[in-house]
Coordinates of C-alpha atoms in Angstrom, one line a residue:
M1169 CA -55.4 -1.0 -100.7
T1170 CA -54.6 -0.7 -97.0
Y1171 CA -52.9 -3.4 -95.0
T1172 CA -56.0 -3.7 -92.8
H1173 CA -58.2 -4.2 -95.8
Q1174 CA -55.9 -6.9 -97.2
R1175 CA -55.7 -8.7 -93.9
Q1176 CA -59.5 -8.7 -93.8
Q1177 CA -59.7 -10.3 -97.2
D1178 CA -57.1 -12.9 -96.2
D1179 CA -59.0 -13.7 -93.0
I1180 CA -62.2 -14.3 -95.1
A1181 CA -60.3 -16.6 -97.4
L1182 CA -58.9 -18.5 -94.5
A1183 CA -62.4 -18.9 -93.1
L1184 CA -63.8 -20.2 -96.4
V1185 CA -61.1 -22.7 -97.4
D1186 CA -60.8 -26.2 -95.9
L1187 CA -57.2 -25.6 -94.5
D1188 CA -56.9 -29.0 -92.9
R1189 CA -57.1 -30.5 -96.4
Y1190 CA -55.6 -27.7 -98.4
P1191 CA -53.0 -25.7 -96.3
I1192 CA -52.7 -22.7 -98.6
A1193 CA -51.7 -20.5 -95.7
D1194 CA -48.6 -22.5 -94.7
L1195 CA -47.0 -23.7 -97.9
S1196 CA -43.5 -23.6 -96.2
S1197 CA -44.5 -26.3 -93.7
E1198 CA -43.8 -30.0 -94.5
A1199 CA -47.4 -30.7 -95.2
G1200 CA -47.9 -27.4 -97.2
A1201 CA -44.8 -28.0 -99.3
A1202 CA -45.9 -31.5 -100.2
F1203 CA -49.4 -30.2 -101.1
L1204 CA -47.9 -27.5 -103.3
G1205 CA -45.6 -29.9 -105.0
E1206 CA -48.5 -32.2 -105.9
C1207 CA -50.5 -29.3 -107.3
Q1208 CA -47.5 -28.3 -109.4
R1209 CA -47.0 -31.8 -110.6
Q1210 CA -50.6 -32.0 -111.8
M1211 CA -50.3 -28.7 -113.6
E1212 CA -47.1 -29.8 -115.4
E1213 CA -48.5 -33.2 -116.3
H1214 CA -52.1 -32.4 -117.2
G1215 CA -52.3 -28.6 -117.6
W1216 CA -54.8 -28.5 -114.8
C1217 CA -55.0 -29.0 -111.0
N1218 CA -58.4 -29.9 -109.5
L1219 CA -59.0 -29.6 -105.7
A1220 CA -62.3 -31.2 -104.7
E1221 CA -64.2 -29.7 -101.8
F1222 CA -61.7 -26.8 -101.6
L1223 CA -64.3 -24.8 -99.6
R1224 CA -65.8 -25.8 -96.3
A1225 CA -69.4 -27.0 -96.5
E1226 CA -70.8 -23.9 -94.9
A1227 CA -68.7 -21.7 -97.2
I1228 CA -70.1 -23.5 -100.3
E1229 CA -73.6 -22.7 -99.1
Q1230 CA -72.7 -19.1 -98.3
L1231 CA -71.1 -18.4 -101.7
N1232 CA -73.8 -20.3 -103.6
T1233 CA -76.5 -18.2 -101.8
E1234 CA -74.6 -15.0 -102.7
A1235 CA -74.6 -16.0 -106.3
K1236 CA -78.2 -17.0 -106.4
D1237 CA -79.2 -13.6 -104.9
L1238 CA -77.3 -11.8 -107.6
L1239 CA -78.1 -13.8 -110.6
P1240 CA -81.6 -12.4 -111.1
T1241 CA -80.0 -9.1 -111.9
A1242 CA -77.8 -10.7 -114.7
E1243 CA -78.6 -10.8 -118.4
V1244 CA -79.3 -13.9 -120.3
L1245 CA -76.4 -13.8 -122.8
H1246 CA -76.5 -15.5 -126.2
V1247 CA -72.7 -15.6 -126.8
K1248 CA -71.7 -16.2 -130.4
R1249 CA -67.9 -16.4 -130.9
N1250 CA -65.2 -18.4 -132.6
I1251 CA -62.7 -20.4 -130.5
Y1252 CA -60.4 -17.4 -130.2
Q1253 CA -63.1 -15.0 -129.0
G1254 CA -62.1 -12.4 -131.6
A1255 CA -63.0 -11.4 -135.2
I1256 CA -62.9 -14.1 -137.8
D1257 CA -59.7 -14.1 -139.9
P1258 CA -60.9 -13.3 -143.4
S1259 CA -57.8 -14.9 -145.0
L1260 CA -58.9 -18.4 -143.8
P1261 CA -60.7 -20.7 -146.3
E1262 CA -64.5 -20.7 -146.1
D1263 CA -64.5 -24.3 -144.9
D1264 CA -61.8 -23.8 -142.2
P1265 CA -63.2 -24.8 -138.8
R1266 CA -61.6 -21.8 -137.3
R1267 CA -64.1 -19.6 -139.1
K1268 CA -66.9 -21.5 -137.3
E1269 CA -68.8 -19.6 -134.6
F1270 CA -70.3 -21.4 -131.7
T1271 CA -73.2 -20.1 -129.6
H1272 CA -74.0 -20.8 -126.0
V1273 CA -76.6 -19.4 -123.6
A1274 CA -75.7 -18.4 -120.1
V1275 CA -76.8 -16.2 -117.3
Q1276 CA -73.7 -14.3 -116.4
L1277 CA -72.5 -11.7 -113.9
A1278 CA -69.5 -9.6 -114.9
D1279 CA -67.1 -8.3 -112.3
D1280 CA -68.7 -4.9 -112.0
Q1281 CA -72.0 -6.6 -111.0
I1282 CA -70.5 -8.5 -108.0
P1283 CA -70.4 -6.2 -104.9
E1284 CA -67.1 -5.7 -103.1
S1285 CA -68.8 -6.8 -99.9
T1286 CA -69.5 -10.4 -101.0
A1287 CA -67.4 -13.2 -99.6
L1288 CA -66.8 -14.4 -103.2
K1289 CA -65.1 -11.2 -104.2
Q1290 CA -63.2 -11.0 -101.0
L1291 CA -61.9 -14.5 -101.6
Y1292 CA -60.9 -13.6 -105.2
Q1293 CA -59.1 -10.4 -104.0
S1294 CA -57.2 -12.2 -101.3
E1295 CA -53.5 -11.9 -101.7
L1296 CA -53.2 -15.3 -100.0
L1297 CA -55.2 -17.0 -102.7
T1298 CA -53.4 -15.1 -105.5
E1299 CA -50.0 -16.2 -104.1
F1300 CA -51.2 -19.8 -104.0
V1301 CA -52.3 -19.7 -107.6
R1302 CA -49.0 -18.0 -108.5
R1303 CA -46.9 -20.7 -106.9
V1304 CA -48.9 -23.6 -108.4
Q1305 CA -48.3 -22.0 -111.8
K1306 CA -44.6 -21.4 -111.0
K1307 CA -44.9 -17.8 -112.1
E1308 CA -42.4 -15.1 -111.1
Q1309 CA -45.3 -12.8 -110.7
L1310 CA -49.1 -13.0 -111.0
Y1311 CA -51.8 -10.4 -110.8
R1312 CA -55.6 -10.5 -110.6
C1313 CA -57.1 -9.5 -113.9
A1314 CA -57.5 -5.7 -114.1
D1315 CA -60.4 -5.7 -116.5
E1316 CA -63.5 -4.3 -115.0
F1317 CA -65.8 -6.9 -116.6
Q1318 CA -63.6 -10.1 -116.8
A1319 CA -61.8 -10.2 -113.5
L1320 CA -64.4 -12.2 -111.6
N1321 CA -67.5 -13.7 -113.1
V1322 CA -70.4 -15.9 -112.0
V1323 CA -71.9 -18.0 -114.7
A1324 CA -75.1 -20.1 -114.5
L1325 CA -75.8 -22.7 -117.2
H1326 CA -79.4 -23.7 -117.0
P1327 CA -80.7 -27.2 -118.2
E1328 CA -80.2 -27.7 -121.9
S1329 CA -77.4 -25.0 -121.9
W1330 CA -73.7 -25.6 -122.4
H1331 CA -70.4 -23.6 -122.8
A1332 CA -69.1 -23.4 -126.3
W1333 CA -65.5 -24.3 -127.3
H1334 CA -63.1 -21.5 -126.7
Y1335 CA -59.6 -20.4 -125.5
D1336 CA -59.6 -17.9 -122.6
T1337 CA -58.3 -14.4 -123.2
T1338 CA -55.7 -14.8 -120.4
E1339 CA -53.4 -17.7 -119.6
C1340 CA -54.5 -18.7 -116.2
T1341 CA -58.1 -19.1 -115.2
V1342 CA -59.4 -20.6 -112.0
T1343 CA -63.0 -21.9 -111.7
L1344 CA -64.8 -22.5 -108.4
L1345 CA -67.9 -24.6 -108.8
L1346 CA -70.7 -23.4 -106.6
Q1347 CA -73.5 -25.7 -107.7
A1348 CA -73.0 -28.8 -109.8
A1349 CA -75.5 -29.9 -112.5
E1350 CA -77.7 -32.8 -111.6
T1351 CA -76.3 -34.5 -114.7
G1352 CA -74.0 -33.3 -117.5
G1353 CA -72.3 -30.0 -117.2
E1354 CA -68.8 -31.5 -117.3
F1355 CA -65.7 -29.5 -117.9
T1356 CA -64.1 -30.8 -121.1
F1357 CA -60.9 -29.8 -122.7
L1358 CA -58.1 -30.5 -125.2
P1359 CA -54.9 -30.4 -123.2
N1360 CA -52.2 -28.1 -124.4
S1361 CA -53.7 -27.7 -127.8
R1362 CA -51.7 -24.6 -128.5
S1363 CA -48.5 -22.8 -127.2
D1364 CA -46.7 -19.6 -127.8
E1365 CA -45.2 -21.2 -130.9
G1366 CA -48.4 -22.4 -132.5
E1367 CA -51.4 -24.7 -132.4
D1368 CA -52.0 -28.4 -132.8
R1369 CA -54.2 -27.8 -135.8
E1370 CA -55.0 -31.5 -136.5
A1371 CA -56.2 -32.1 -132.9
V1372 CA -58.3 -28.9 -132.9
D1373 CA -59.8 -29.6 -136.3
R1374 CA -60.8 -33.1 -135.1
L1375 CA -62.4 -31.8 -132.0
L1376 CA -64.3 -29.1 -133.8
A1377 CA -65.5 -31.8 -136.2
G1378 CA -67.0 -33.7 -133.3
D1379 CA -64.1 -36.2 -132.6
M1380 CA -63.8 -36.3 -128.8
S1381 CA -61.2 -39.1 -128.7
R1382 CA -58.4 -36.8 -127.5
A1383 CA -60.5 -34.6 -125.2
Q1384 CA -60.4 -35.1 -121.5
T1385 CA -63.1 -34.5 -118.9
F1386 CA -63.7 -34.9 -115.2
S1387 CA -66.8 -34.5 -113.1
R1388 CA -66.7 -32.0 -110.2
G1389 CA -68.8 -31.4 -107.2
A1390 CA -69.7 -28.1 -105.5
G1391 CA -66.7 -26.5 -103.9
A1392 CA -64.2 -27.8 -106.4
F1393 CA -61.4 -25.3 -107.2
T1394 CA -59.8 -25.9 -110.6
L1395 CA -56.6 -24.2 -111.9
F1396 CA -56.4 -24.4 -115.6
R1397 CA -54.3 -23.0 -118.5
G1398 CA -57.3 -21.9 -120.3
G1399 CA -55.4 -19.8 -122.8
Y1400 CA -53.6 -22.8 -124.1
S1401 CA -56.2 -25.6 -124.0
L1402 CA -59.4 -25.5 -126.0
H1403 CA -62.2 -26.2 -123.6
G1404 CA -66.0 -26.0 -122.9
V1405 CA -68.7 -27.4 -120.7
T1406 CA -71.0 -30.2 -121.8
K1407 CA -74.8 -29.8 -121.9
V1408 CA -76.4 -29.3 -118.5
E1409 CA -79.3 -31.7 -117.7
G1410 CA -81.6 -32.2 -114.8
A1411 CA -83.6 -29.8 -112.6
H1412 CA -81.3 -27.0 -111.7
A1413 CA -78.5 -24.8 -113.1
R1414 CA -74.8 -25.4 -112.9
I1415 CA -73.3 -22.3 -111.2
S1416 CA -69.6 -21.4 -111.2
A1417 CA -67.3 -18.5 -110.3
I1418 CA -64.5 -17.7 -112.8
M1419 CA -61.4 -16.0 -111.4
T1420 CA -59.0 -14.6 -113.9
Y1421 CA -55.3 -13.9 -113.4
D1422 CA -52.5 -12.5 -115.6
E1423 CA -48.7 -12.2 -115.6
Q1424 CA -49.0 -8.6 -116.7
P1425 CA -50.3 -5.9 -114.3
N1426 CA -53.2 -3.6 -115.2
R1427 CA -53.9 -5.5 -118.5
V1428 CA -57.5 -5.1 -119.8
I1429 CA -59.3 -6.8 -122.6
D1430 CA -60.3 -5.3 -125.9
D1431 CA -63.7 -3.6 -126.0
E1432 CA -64.7 -5.7 -129.0
V1433 CA -64.1 -8.9 -127.0
N1434 CA -66.0 -7.7 -124.0
V1435 CA -69.0 -6.7 -126.0
R1436 CA -68.9 -10.0 -127.8
I1437 CA -69.0 -11.8 -124.4
Y1438 CA -71.2 -9.6 -122.3
G1439 CA -73.6 -8.2 -124.8
S1440 CA -75.8 -5.1 -124.8
R1441 CA -75.2 -3.9 -121.2
V1442 CA -71.5 -3.6 -121.7
A1443 CA -71.9 -2.2 -125.2
A1444 CA -74.0 0.6 -123.7
I1445 CA -71.5 1.3 -121.0
L1446 CA -68.6 1.6 -123.5
A1447 CA -70.7 3.6 -126.0
D1448 CA -71.6 6.1 -123.2
R1449 CA -67.9 6.6 -122.4
R1450 CA -67.1 7.4 -126.0
A1451 CA -70.0 9.9 -126.3
P1452 CA -69.0 13.5 -126.6
G1453 CA -69.0 15.4 -123.3
H1454 CA -68.8 12.2 -121.2
H1455 CA -65.8 13.3 -119.2
E1456 CA -67.1 16.8 -118.7
E1457 CA -70.5 15.6 -117.5
N1458 CA -68.8 13.3 -115.0
G1459 CA -66.5 16.0 -113.7
Q1460 CA -63.3 14.5 -115.2

């Protein structure tokens, strides 16, 4: 990527974000350092940091319009998966809640379906935004996800739909709410339910059995930017109700450069379109036919 192209992406990000409220471009100033410190404190204390009205009002309208223009080209996905988004462990007892698969229905655009020219993708690809996310997370290094399907997604949950319980496939996920549900559609999670050392099995079992006493939730309006350790906290979205869809952009980051997601997981999430793409690549003569 050229310096000029990167500068253009950063300029777009600066035009979209409410910099008076959220000075992401000047984190070394007194106001910027105080803002960054508060974001870091929220991440350490709660496992999330929520920035209401992160985008300017006109930017929310612009990105929401982009999403609505693209969503008619997206598949309606019936995603069935366990909380780990992988194959069920056959060694688990039949009644173990970790064997349970949950299904949700969503209209979802994968990264390869979102044009490079959109302001949404330019915002995601901005080094300025990536650096802000890195510093909030206190990571030595952070990269945008390299997976061609998972890096940036747009998800529409229509009335009567919800997002099933799951852990993300990467540690750090950022969501940008483009259109809130009329009612419902609340982001709900079990904070720090697992770590690199293991999982709080009791808390997870209770949640999967329907006990929400240890779950946390907060309502968000359009333009909210939420940083969340999705790989370590079981989470989902409650049922959307009312007259219109809940639309969000999902931005994914990783500490490892060039990491991609297993084909099995991508097919499980994105369905027949991605399955066909991957099958075509494995077909005999594919490389020769494409001049590779």
